[in-house]
Amino acid sequence: MDSRNGEVQVIHSWSAPRSLSTSLMYSFAQRDDTEVLDEPLYANFLRVTGAERPYREELLSKMNSDGDKVVREVIFGPGRKKYRFCKHIAKQRVPGLTGDVMKKGKHFILIRNPLDILPSFDKVVPPSFLEIGLAGLVAIYSELCEVGNPPAVVDASELQQDPETVLRGLCEDLHIPFQPGMLKWEAGPKPVDGIWAPWWYGSVQQSTGFTPPNKHPKPLPPSLYDLLEQSLPFYHFLRRRVKKSSSLLRLPLPPPSLPVPENEKLLAWVGDEILPRENAKVSVFDSVVQGGDSVWEGLRVYKGKIFKLEEHLDRLFDSSKALAFNNVPTREEVKEAIFSTLIRNGMFDNAHIRLSLTRGKKVTSGMSPGFNLYGCTLIVLPEWKPPVYDNTKGIVLVTATTRRNSPNNLDSKIHHNNLLNNILAKIEGNNANADDAIMLDKDGYVSETNATNIFLVKKGIVRTPHADYCLPGITRATVMDLVVKEGLVLEERNISLSEFHTADEVWTTGTMGELSPVVKIDGRLIGDGQVGPVTRRLQSAYKTLTAESGVPIPTYNKP
């Protein structure tokens, strides 16, 4: 396509070295409507930084080293084709370079896992954080977003695995037509290669297309471990911004929608710091990963106060003592972590906290707590989360075949993270399209549901099972107190399943869902299938209590 020496549309490719950027340049060079430039800013980079290269003098003598002039006359100069593909290395965008290079043209970023870059990097220059350039790519991404020109991000590994799909997607993002010729080229040196090609392009010049990734990659030299640690967060930041596309080799799951979209940008406490959602992770050596060896609490925030905070902390520390945790954080340290995390998120109402305390990280994988020498890991996970059940119309339960753990095996009074017993019951509930599943004890009496404690009303008397097999929930205890304060009769005893089937009213209790009416169990309507008067009365009393009590969050100001 001939533009008769007119204005061309410039496509900027930004990458780190050893990232398949030359292969991609060869790909675009096969288009009949595109001319390519190989690192037009390289000479300017060498002049400004003084960086040494074996070809430095030859390059400076043959390429224009005035960066602004290169941008004006070479990158954005007139051309004979519709598009001009400019291959840039991130570090070549040096301070003082004209901002036009960022504001004009179409941009995309090519990334590659530093694990794949580092083992072969030192053929010409020693690897360093600056030379790898991933931090520079993040800076370029951020600046392009700031000027309203967010770039597409392409991962080199996906380009190798399925070149056509990735190239089609890239062309779509750049608003240019895909051409099949982009998939193949002739082997050998190319007229578009830079002066530095003999030092860097040996392998790619032998190629005739994008080669699949090595099934067995090179080992990482131990001397590069620290550099890998420094670089990976920047790679992962950009990796999360790669647009997912279908592949012949794999079909990645589409990103799910969140129940509350605002939680996409929450902050969580892990260990001793507050981190963004995608960075809030524990070590693979942590005991919660190795064996579910952790305790937890669920808390709710109402209008600037944390409801029943002290009671939940009592149980957290009791559970950690029962499991013989060592080097446990103090009560005040846990409180400060909770307060700091809520304040940083601006979460002062209608929020839920998943508070976890793991036995901590191990020095080597294995079951023994003797390997836990780092101290406990504290996790504060806050979310915007309204009650998880329909507390207006009611919920439906089924009875699971999975029995609740016996104290003979694992005492449910320890509020531990090893929830497989409950999860198996929840699977049965999900398969029956019920909200939750009732779990029986070893003698066939009702214990609780997979997630909550349970109550019934029969002829005005409120009953709830003994807490022998179930967790003696804090919301359960709160509601039991409210039952007495409302002048109702309360009985705590063994209750059979048929008593729940024939009850006048049933409800469940838990921090996550509060007080939830049950309108059907195992296909049987409870009462008339509507929320009953005792349930509504206690819901109202519970709502009043949550509004009046709780531990205030520092700095919260009432609206």
PDB file of N, CA, C and O in Angstrom, residues 425-495:
ATOM      1  N   ALA A 425     -20.566 -31.275  52.798  1.00  0.00           N
ATOM      2  CA  ALA A 425     -22.001 -31.076  52.992  1.00  0.00           C
ATOM      3  C   ALA A 425     -22.519 -29.960  52.081  1.00  0.00           C
ATOM      4  O   ALA A 425     -23.619 -30.058  51.516  1.00  0.00           O
ATOM      5  N   LYS A 426     -21.735 -28.894  51.935  1.00  0.00           N
ATOM      6  CA  LYS A 426     -22.155 -27.784  51.076  1.00  0.00           C
ATOM      7  C   LYS A 426     -22.285 -28.244  49.626  1.00  0.00           C
ATOM      8  O   LYS A 426     -23.189 -27.795  48.897  1.00  0.00           O
ATOM      9  N   ILE A 427     -21.407 -29.153  49.183  1.00  0.00           N
ATOM     10  CA  ILE A 427     -21.519 -29.693  47.828  1.00  0.00           C
ATOM     11  C   ILE A 427     -22.868 -30.383  47.653  1.00  0.00           C
ATOM     12  O   ILE A 427     -23.534 -30.239  46.613  1.00  0.00           O
ATOM     13  N   GLU A 428     -23.289 -31.135  48.664  1.00  0.00           N
ATOM     14  CA  GLU A 428     -24.604 -31.784  48.595  1.00  0.00           C
ATOM     15  C   GLU A 428     -25.712 -30.738  48.504  1.00  0.00           C
ATOM     16  O   GLU A 428     -26.683 -30.909  47.743  1.00  0.00           O
ATOM     17  N   GLY A 429     -25.581 -29.659  49.266  1.00  0.00           N
ATOM     18  CA  GLY A 429     -26.575 -28.588  49.189  1.00  0.00           C
ATOM     19  C   GLY A 429     -26.602 -27.941  47.819  1.00  0.00           C
ATOM     20  O   GLY A 429     -27.669 -27.689  47.256  1.00  0.00           O
ATOM     21  N   ASN A 430     -25.433 -27.667  47.261  1.00  0.00           N
ATOM     22  CA  ASN A 430     -25.360 -27.076  45.920  1.00  0.00           C
ATOM     23  C   ASN A 430     -26.005 -27.996  44.879  1.00  0.00           C
ATOM     24  O   ASN A 430     -26.736 -27.538  43.991  1.00  0.00           O
ATOM     25  N   ASN A 431     -25.720 -29.298  44.985  1.00  0.00           N
ATOM     26  CA  ASN A 431     -26.274 -30.245  44.014  1.00  0.00           C
ATOM     27  C   ASN A 431     -27.790 -30.331  44.089  1.00  0.00           C
ATOM     28  O   ASN A 431     -28.451 -30.700  43.110  1.00  0.00           O
ATOM     29  N   ALA A 432     -28.333 -30.002  45.250  1.00  0.00           N
ATOM     30  CA  ALA A 432     -29.791 -30.022  45.428  1.00  0.00           C
ATOM     31  C   ALA A 432     -30.419 -28.648  45.195  1.00  0.00           C
ATOM     32  O   ALA A 432     -31.625 -28.470  45.429  1.00  0.00           O
ATOM     33  N   ASN A 433     -29.597 -27.678  44.732  1.00  0.00           N
ATOM     34  CA  ASN A 433     -30.068 -26.302  44.512  1.00  0.00           C
ATOM     35  C   ASN A 433     -30.652 -25.691  45.772  1.00  0.00           C
ATOM     36  O   ASN A 433     -31.608 -24.906  45.719  1.00  0.00           O
ATOM     37  N   ALA A 434     -30.099 -26.062  46.922  1.00  0.00           N
ATOM     38  CA  ALA A 434     -30.515 -25.486  48.196  1.00  0.00           C
ATOM     39  C   ALA A 434     -29.506 -24.428  48.617  1.00  0.00           C
ATOM     40  O   ALA A 434     -28.376 -24.373  48.113  1.00  0.00           O
ATOM     41  N   ASP A 435     -29.913 -23.580  49.558  1.00  0.00           N
ATOM     42  CA  ASP A 435     -29.004 -22.536  50.028  1.00  0.00           C
ATOM     43  C   ASP A 435     -27.897 -23.110  50.901  1.00  0.00           C
ATOM     44  O   ASP A 435     -26.752 -22.647  50.850  1.00  0.00           O
ATOM     45  N   ASP A 436     -28.222 -24.105  51.713  1.00  0.00           N
ATOM     46  CA  ASP A 436     -27.243 -24.761  52.576  1.00  0.00           C
ATOM     47  C   ASP A 436     -27.746 -26.155  52.915  1.00  0.00           C
ATOM     48  O   ASP A 436     -28.865 -26.541  52.518  1.00  0.00           O
ATOM     49  N   ALA A 437     -26.914 -26.899  53.661  1.00  0.00           N
ATOM     50  CA  ALA A 437     -27.269 -28.279  54.013  1.00  0.00           C
ATOM     51  C   ALA A 437     -27.210 -28.473  55.528  1.00  0.00           C
ATOM     52  O   ALA A 437     -26.268 -28.025  56.183  1.00  0.00           O
ATOM     53  N   ILE A 438     -28.225 -29.144  56.068  1.00  0.00           N
ATOM     54  CA  ILE A 438     -28.228 -29.522  57.482  1.00  0.00           C
ATOM     55  C   ILE A 438     -27.290 -30.707  57.673  1.00  0.00           C
ATOM     56  O   ILE A 438     -27.264 -31.646  56.873  1.00  0.00           O
ATOM     57  N   MET A 439     -26.514 -30.669  58.761  1.00  0.00           N
ATOM     58  CA  MET A 439     -25.605 -31.759  59.090  1.00  0.00           C
ATOM     59  C   MET A 439     -26.052 -32.402  60.405  1.00  0.00           C
ATOM     60  O   MET A 439     -26.341 -31.698  61.381  1.00  0.00           O
ATOM     61  N   LEU A 440     -26.123 -33.730  60.414  1.00  0.00           N
ATOM     62  CA  LEU A 440     -26.516 -34.478  61.603  1.00  0.00           C
ATOM     63  C   LEU A 440     -25.265 -34.941  62.346  1.00  0.00           C
ATOM     64  O   LEU A 440     -24.190 -35.048  61.767  1.00  0.00           O
ATOM     65  N   ASP A 441     -25.429 -35.243  63.655  1.00  0.00           N
ATOM     66  CA  ASP A 441     -24.311 -35.813  64.396  1.00  0.00           C
ATOM     67  C   ASP A 441     -24.309 -37.335  64.236  1.00  0.00           C
ATOM     68  O   ASP A 441     -25.125 -37.895  63.488  1.00  0.00           O
ATOM     69  N   LYS A 442     -23.421 -38.025  64.917  1.00  0.00           N
ATOM     70  CA  LYS A 442     -23.272 -39.467  64.714  1.00  0.00           C
ATOM     71  C   LYS A 442     -24.505 -40.253  65.154  1.00  0.00           C
ATOM     72  O   LYS A 442     -24.726 -41.384  64.702  1.00  0.00           O
ATOM     73  N   ASP A 443     -25.345 -39.641  66.027  1.00  0.00           N
ATOM     74  CA  ASP A 443     -26.545 -40.318  66.503  1.00  0.00           C
ATOM     75  C   ASP A 443     -27.792 -39.930  65.706  1.00  0.00           C
ATOM     76  O   ASP A 443     -28.897 -40.378  66.025  1.00  0.00           O
ATOM     77  N   GLY A 444     -27.622 -39.079  64.697  1.00  0.00           N
ATOM     78  CA  GLY A 444     -28.750 -38.702  63.851  1.00  0.00           C
ATOM     79  C   GLY A 444     -29.481 -37.456  64.294  1.00  0.00           C
ATOM     80  O   GLY A 444     -30.484 -37.084  63.688  1.00  0.00           O
ATOM     81  N   TYR A 445     -29.011 -36.798  65.345  1.00  0.00           N
ATOM     82  CA  TYR A 445     -29.613 -35.530  65.751  1.00  0.00           C
ATOM     83  C   TYR A 445     -29.049 -34.387  64.900  1.00  0.00           C
ATOM     84  O   TYR A 445     -27.910 -34.455  64.405  1.00  0.00           O
ATOM     85  N   VAL A 446     -29.836 -33.347  64.757  1.00  0.00           N
ATOM     86  CA  VAL A 446     -29.393 -32.185  63.997  1.00  0.00           C
ATOM     87  C   VAL A 446     -28.287 -31.479  64.773  1.00  0.00           C
ATOM     88  O   VAL A 446     -28.416 -31.228  65.975  1.00  0.00           O
ATOM     89  N   SER A 447     -27.206 -31.159  64.087  1.00  0.00           N
ATOM     90  CA  SER A 447     -26.098 -30.436  64.703  1.00  0.00           C
ATOM     91  C   SER A 447     -26.122 -28.954  64.297  1.00  0.00           C
ATOM     92  O   SER A 447     -26.263 -28.079  65.142  1.00  0.00           O
ATOM     93  N   GLU A 448     -26.020 -28.695  63.013  1.00  0.00           N
ATOM     94  CA  GLU A 448     -26.017 -27.337  62.468  1.00  0.00           C
ATOM     95  C   GLU A 448     -26.107 -27.463  60.958  1.00  0.00           C
ATOM     96  O   GLU A 448     -26.289 -28.555  60.428  1.00  0.00           O
ATOM     97  N   THR A 449     -25.970 -26.373  60.236  1.00  0.00           N
ATOM     98  CA  THR A 449     -25.816 -26.474  58.787  1.00  0.00           C
ATOM     99  C   THR A 449     -24.330 -26.465  58.470  1.00  0.00           C
ATOM    100  O   THR A 449     -23.489 -26.349  59.356  1.00  0.00           O
ATOM    101  N   ASN A 450     -24.006 -26.540  57.208  1.00  0.00           N
ATOM    102  CA  ASN A 450     -22.587 -26.521  56.832  1.00  0.00           C
ATOM    103  C   ASN A 450     -21.912 -25.201  57.166  1.00  0.00           C
ATOM    104  O   ASN A 450     -20.682 -25.130  57.207  1.00  0.00           O
ATOM    105  N   ALA A 451     -22.704 -24.144  57.421  1.00  0.00           N
ATOM    106  CA  ALA A 451     -22.103 -22.823  57.633  1.00  0.00           C
ATOM    107  C   ALA A 451     -22.668 -22.070  58.828  1.00  0.00           C
ATOM    108  O   ALA A 451     -22.097 -21.041  59.212  1.00  0.00           O
ATOM    109  N   THR A 452     -23.778 -22.538  59.411  1.00  0.00           N
ATOM    110  CA  THR A 452     -24.472 -21.756  60.431  1.00  0.00           C
ATOM    111  C   THR A 452     -25.032 -22.648  61.534  1.00  0.00           C
ATOM    112  O   THR A 452     -25.196 -23.855  61.352  1.00  0.00           O
ATOM    113  N   ASN A 453     -25.338 -22.030  62.654  1.00  0.00           N
ATOM    114  CA  ASN A 453     -26.131 -22.697  63.688  1.00  0.00           C
ATOM    115  C   ASN A 453     -27.609 -22.607  63.320  1.00  0.00           C
ATOM    116  O   ASN A 453     -27.989 -21.840  62.418  1.00  0.00           O
ATOM    117  N   ILE A 454     -28.440 -23.395  63.999  1.00  0.00           N
ATOM    118  CA  ILE A 454     -29.835 -23.497  63.584  1.00  0.00           C
ATOM    119  C   ILE A 454     -30.767 -23.517  64.803  1.00  0.00           C
ATOM    120  O   ILE A 454     -30.418 -24.055  65.866  1.00  0.00           O
ATOM    121  N   PHE A 455     -31.935 -22.901  64.650  1.00  0.00           N
ATOM    122  CA  PHE A 455     -32.964 -22.802  65.693  1.00  0.00           C
ATOM    123  C   PHE A 455     -34.305 -23.206  65.102  1.00  0.00           C
ATOM    124  O   PHE A 455     -34.523 -23.099  63.886  1.00  0.00           O
ATOM    125  N   LEU A 456     -35.232 -23.628  65.990  1.00  0.00           N
ATOM    126  CA  LEU A 456     -36.625 -23.819  65.578  1.00  0.00           C
ATOM    127  C   LEU A 456     -37.554 -23.232  66.635  1.00  0.00           C
ATOM    128  O   LEU A 456     -37.154 -22.988  67.782  1.00  0.00           O
ATOM    129  N   VAL A 457     -38.793 -23.013  66.218  1.00  0.00           N
ATOM    130  CA  VAL A 457     -39.864 -22.607  67.130  1.00  0.00           C
ATOM    131  C   VAL A 457     -41.003 -23.612  66.990  1.00  0.00           C
ATOM    132  O   VAL A 457     -41.421 -23.923  65.871  1.00  0.00           O
ATOM    133  N   LYS A 458     -41.475 -24.131  68.126  1.00  0.00           N
ATOM    134  CA  LYS A 458     -42.627 -25.030  68.140  1.00  0.00           C
ATOM    135  C   LYS A 458     -43.520 -24.641  69.317  1.00  0.00           C
ATOM    136  O   LYS A 458     -43.078 -24.675  70.476  1.00  0.00           O
ATOM    137  N   LYS A 459     -44.751 -24.224  68.974  1.00  0.00           N
ATOM    138  CA  LYS A 459     -45.724 -23.819  69.992  1.00  0.00           C
ATOM    139  C   LYS A 459     -45.141 -22.784  70.944  1.00  0.00           C
ATOM    140  O   LYS A 459     -45.298 -22.869  72.173  1.00  0.00           O
ATOM    141  N   GLY A 460     -44.444 -21.816  70.371  1.00  0.00           N
ATOM    142  CA  GLY A 460     -43.926 -20.696  71.140  1.00  0.00           C
ATOM    143  C   GLY A 460     -42.616 -20.945  71.845  1.00  0.00           C
ATOM    144  O   GLY A 460     -42.047 -20.014  72.444  1.00  0.00           O
ATOM    145  N   ILE A 461     -42.097 -22.161  71.807  1.00  0.00           N
ATOM    146  CA  ILE A 461     -40.835 -22.484  72.472  1.00  0.00           C
ATOM    147  C   ILE A 461     -39.710 -22.490  71.438  1.00  0.00           C
ATOM    148  O   ILE A 461     -39.830 -23.121  70.385  1.00  0.00           O
ATOM    149  N   VAL A 462     -38.622 -21.791  71.763  1.00  0.00           N
ATOM    150  CA  VAL A 462     -37.459 -21.726  70.878  1.00  0.00           C
ATOM    151  C   VAL A 462     -36.480 -22.817  71.299  1.00  0.00           C
ATOM    152  O   VAL A 462     -36.145 -22.950  72.487  1.00  0.00           O
ATOM    153  N   ARG A 463     -36.016 -23.597  70.320  1.00  0.00           N
ATOM    154  CA  ARG A 463     -35.080 -24.678  70.609  1.00  0.00           C
ATOM    155  C   ARG A 463     -33.873 -24.596  69.671  1.00  0.00           C
ATOM    156  O   ARG A 463     -33.993 -24.198  68.516  1.00  0.00           O
ATOM    157  N   THR A 464     -32.729 -25.012  70.197  1.00  0.00           N
ATOM    158  CA  THR A 464     -31.506 -25.097  69.391  1.00  0.00           C
ATOM    159  C   THR A 464     -30.695 -26.293  69.874  1.00  0.00           C
ATOM    160  O   THR A 464     -30.743 -26.647  71.056  1.00  0.00           O
ATOM    161  N   PRO A 465     -29.975 -26.981  68.979  1.00  0.00           N
ATOM    162  CA  PRO A 465     -29.200 -28.157  69.390  1.00  0.00           C
ATOM    163  C   PRO A 465     -28.068 -27.811  70.347  1.00  0.00           C
ATOM    164  O   PRO A 465     -27.534 -26.695  70.334  1.00  0.00           O
ATOM    165  N   HIS A 466     -27.700 -28.783  71.163  1.00  0.00           N
ATOM    166  CA  HIS A 466     -26.498 -28.649  71.970  1.00  0.00           C
ATOM    167  C   HIS A 466     -25.301 -28.398  71.050  1.00  0.00           C
ATOM    168  O   HIS A 466     -25.243 -28.888  69.924  1.00  0.00           O
ATOM    169  N   ALA A 467     -24.330 -27.665  71.584  1.00  0.00           N
ATOM    170  CA  ALA A 467     -23.119 -27.377  70.804  1.00  0.00           C
ATOM    171  C   ALA A 467     -22.050 -28.426  71.071  1.00  0.00           C
ATOM    172  O   ALA A 467     -20.888 -28.109  71.316  1.00  0.00           O
ATOM    173  N   ASP A 468     -22.452 -29.703  71.020  1.00  0.00           N
ATOM    174  CA  ASP A 468     -21.475 -30.778  71.231  1.00  0.00           C
ATOM    175  C   ASP A 468     -20.694 -31.077  69.954  1.00  0.00           C
ATOM    176  O   ASP A 468     -19.494 -31.329  70.001  1.00  0.00           O
ATOM    177  N   TYR A 469     -21.401 -31.063  68.832  1.00  0.00           N
ATOM    178  CA  TYR A 469     -20.762 -31.369  67.549  1.00  0.00           C
ATOM    179  C   TYR A 469     -20.565 -30.097  66.710  1.00  0.00           C
ATOM    180  O   TYR A 469     -19.747 -30.097  65.798  1.00  0.00           O
ATOM    181  N   CYS A 470     -21.327 -29.086  67.001  1.00  0.00           N
ATOM    182  CA  CYS A 470     -21.249 -27.876  66.180  1.00  0.00           C
ATOM    183  C   CYS A 470     -20.421 -26.805  66.878  1.00  0.00           C
ATOM    184  O   CYS A 470     -20.108 -26.890  68.065  1.00  0.00           O
ATOM    185  N   LEU A 471     -20.062 -25.795  66.116  1.00  0.00           N
ATOM    186  CA  LEU A 471     -19.389 -24.636  66.671  1.00  0.00           C
ATOM    187  C   LEU A 471     -20.380 -23.839  67.517  1.00  0.00           C
ATOM    188  O   LEU A 471     -21.472 -23.510  67.045  1.00  0.00           O
ATOM    189  N   PRO A 472     -20.047 -23.513  68.763  1.00  0.00           N
ATOM    190  CA  PRO A 472     -20.922 -22.639  69.557  1.00  0.00           C
ATOM    191  C   PRO A 472     -20.762 -21.202  69.081  1.00  0.00           C
ATOM    192  O   PRO A 472     -19.967 -20.422  69.597  1.00  0.00           O
ATOM    193  N   GLY A 473     -21.514 -20.851  68.051  1.00  0.00           N
ATOM    194  CA  GLY A 473     -21.326 -19.581  67.367  1.00  0.00           C
ATOM    195  C   GLY A 473     -21.589 -18.371  68.236  1.00  0.00           C
ATOM    196  O   GLY A 473     -22.417 -18.397  69.155  1.00  0.00           O
ATOM    197  N   ILE A 474     -20.887 -17.276  67.915  1.00  0.00           N
ATOM    198  CA  ILE A 474     -21.084 -16.032  68.658  1.00  0.00           C
ATOM    199  C   ILE A 474     -22.429 -15.408  68.309  1.00  0.00           C
ATOM    200  O   ILE A 474     -23.119 -14.873  69.173  1.00  0.00           O
ATOM    201  N   THR A 475     -22.826 -15.496  67.050  1.00  0.00           N
ATOM    202  CA  THR A 475     -24.169 -15.028  66.681  1.00  0.00           C
ATOM    203  C   THR A 475     -25.224 -15.915  67.336  1.00  0.00           C
ATOM    204  O   THR A 475     -26.273 -15.422  67.780  1.00  0.00           O
ATOM    205  N   ARG A 476     -24.968 -17.205  67.437  1.00  0.00           N
ATOM    206  CA  ARG A 476     -25.879 -18.128  68.138  1.00  0.00           C
ATOM    207  C   ARG A 476     -26.067 -17.692  69.584  1.00  0.00           C
ATOM    208  O   ARG A 476     -27.204 -17.582  70.071  1.00  0.00           O
ATOM    209  N   ALA A 477     -24.961 -17.420  70.280  1.00  0.00           N
ATOM    210  CA  ALA A 477     -25.057 -16.982  71.674  1.00  0.00           C
ATOM    211  C   ALA A 477     -25.793 -15.649  71.790  1.00  0.00           C
ATOM    212  O   ALA A 477     -26.581 -15.447  72.728  1.00  0.00           O
ATOM    213  N   THR A 478     -25.548 -14.756  70.834  1.00  0.00           N
ATOM    214  CA  THR A 478     -26.231 -13.458  70.848  1.00  0.00           C
ATOM    215  C   THR A 478     -27.732 -13.630  70.701  1.00  0.00           C
ATOM    216  O   THR A 478     -28.528 -13.006  71.424  1.00  0.00           O
ATOM    217  N   VAL A 479     -28.141 -14.486  69.774  1.00  0.00           N
ATOM    218  CA  VAL A 479     -29.567 -14.709  69.554  1.00  0.00           C
ATOM    219  C   VAL A 479     -30.191 -15.434  70.753  1.00  0.00           C
ATOM    220  O   VAL A 479     -31.335 -15.143  71.139  1.00  0.00           O
ATOM    221  N   MET A 480     -29.469 -16.344  71.376  1.00  0.00           N
ATOM    222  CA  MET A 480     -29.989 -17.003  72.578  1.00  0.00           C
ATOM    223  C   MET A 480     -30.261 -15.976  73.679  1.00  0.00           C
ATOM    224  O   MET A 480     -31.284 -16.044  74.382  1.00  0.00           O
ATOM    225  N   ASP A 481     -29.346 -15.021  73.838  1.00  0.00           N
ATOM    226  CA  ASP A 481     -29.577 -13.948  74.822  1.00  0.00           C
ATOM    227  C   ASP A 481     -30.807 -13.124  74.451  1.00  0.00           C
ATOM    228  O   ASP A 481     -31.604 -12.744  75.319  1.00  0.00           O
ATOM    229  N   LEU A 482     -30.973 -12.837  73.151  1.00  0.00           N
ATOM    230  CA  LEU A 482     -32.118 -12.040  72.710  1.00  0.00           C
ATOM    231  C   LEU A 482     -33.429 -12.792  72.944  1.00  0.00           C
ATOM    232  O   LEU A 482     -34.456 -12.178  73.287  1.00  0.00           O
ATOM    233  N   VAL A 483     -33.421 -14.109  72.753  1.00  0.00           N
ATOM    234  CA  VAL A 483     -34.616 -14.910  72.996  1.00  0.00           C
ATOM    235  C   VAL A 483     -35.083 -14.734  74.439  1.00  0.00           C
ATOM    236  O   VAL A 483     -36.275 -14.518  74.724  1.00  0.00           O
ATOM    237  N   VAL A 484     -34.136 -14.797  75.356  1.00  0.00           N
ATOM    238  CA  VAL A 484     -34.468 -14.642  76.769  1.00  0.00           C
ATOM    239  C   VAL A 484     -34.937 -13.219  77.050  1.00  0.00           C
ATOM    240  O   VAL A 484     -35.937 -13.006  77.765  1.00  0.00           O
ATOM    241  N   LYS A 485     -34.245 -12.216  76.498  1.00  0.00           N
ATOM    242  CA  LYS A 485     -34.631 -10.827  76.731  1.00  0.00           C
ATOM    243  C   LYS A 485     -36.005 -10.518  76.159  1.00  0.00           C
ATOM    244  O   LYS A 485     -36.710  -9.628  76.665  1.00  0.00           O
ATOM    245  N   GLU A 486     -36.405 -11.220  75.112  1.00  0.00           N
ATOM    246  CA  GLU A 486     -37.724 -11.004  74.525  1.00  0.00           C
ATOM    247  C   GLU A 486     -38.813 -11.758  75.286  1.00  0.00           C
ATOM    248  O   GLU A 486     -39.984 -11.732  74.872  1.00  0.00           O
ATOM    249  N   GLY A 487     -38.440 -12.423  76.367  1.00  0.00           N
ATOM    250  CA  GLY A 487     -39.425 -13.116  77.189  1.00  0.00           C
ATOM    251  C   GLY A 487     -39.896 -14.436  76.626  1.00  0.00           C
ATOM    252  O   GLY A 487     -40.951 -14.947  77.011  1.00  0.00           O
ATOM    253  N   LEU A 488     -39.107 -15.033  75.746  1.00  0.00           N
ATOM    254  CA  LEU A 488     -39.471 -16.317  75.146  1.00  0.00           C
ATOM    255  C   LEU A 488     -38.786 -17.459  75.906  1.00  0.00           C
ATOM    256  O   LEU A 488     -37.761 -17.272  76.563  1.00  0.00           O
ATOM    257  N   VAL A 489     -39.356 -18.638  75.783  1.00  0.00           N
ATOM    258  CA  VAL A 489     -38.784 -19.822  76.407  1.00  0.00           C
ATOM    259  C   VAL A 489     -37.716 -20.405  75.484  1.00  0.00           C
ATOM    260  O   VAL A 489     -37.954 -20.583  74.288  1.00  0.00           O
ATOM    261  N   LEU A 490     -36.545 -20.716  76.050  1.00  0.00           N
ATOM    262  CA  LEU A 490     -35.429 -21.245  75.263  1.00  0.00           C
ATOM    263  C   LEU A 490     -35.049 -22.618  75.802  1.00  0.00           C
ATOM    264  O   LEU A 490     -34.859 -22.795  77.004  1.00  0.00           O
ATOM    265  N   GLU A 491     -34.930 -23.581  74.897  1.00  0.00           N
ATOM    266  CA  GLU A 491     -34.458 -24.911  75.261  1.00  0.00           C
ATOM    267  C   GLU A 491     -33.255 -25.270  74.392  1.00  0.00           C
ATOM    268  O   GLU A 491     -33.285 -25.090  73.178  1.00  0.00           O
ATOM    269  N   GLU A 492     -32.221 -25.804  75.021  1.00  0.00           N
ATOM    270  CA  GLU A 492     -31.052 -26.304  74.313  1.00  0.00           C
ATOM    271  C   GLU A 492     -30.986 -27.805  74.583  1.00  0.00           C
ATOM    272  O   GLU A 492     -30.775 -28.242  75.715  1.00  0.00           O
ATOM    273  N   ARG A 493     -31.207 -28.606  73.522  1.00  0.00           N
ATOM    274  CA  ARG A 493     -31.264 -30.055  73.707  1.00  0.00           C
ATOM    275  C   ARG A 493     -31.020 -30.760  72.389  1.00  0.00           C
ATOM    276  O   ARG A 493     -30.893 -30.119  71.335  1.00  0.00           O
ATOM    277  N   ASN A 494     -30.938 -32.098  72.442  1.00  0.00           N
ATOM    278  CA  ASN A 494     -30.880 -32.868  71.199  1.00  0.00           C
ATOM    279  C   ASN A 494     -32.193 -32.719  70.457  1.00  0.00           C
ATOM    280  O   ASN A 494     -33.263 -32.854  71.040  1.00  0.00           O
ATOM    281  N   ILE A 495     -32.099 -32.458  69.141  1.00  0.00           N
ATOM    282  CA  ILE A 495     -33.307 -32.251  68.334  1.00  0.00           C
ATOM    283  C   ILE A 495     -33.211 -33.147  67.100  1.00  0.00           C
ATOM    284  O   ILE A 495     -32.200 -33.133  66.385  1.00  0.00           O
TER     285      ILE A 495
END
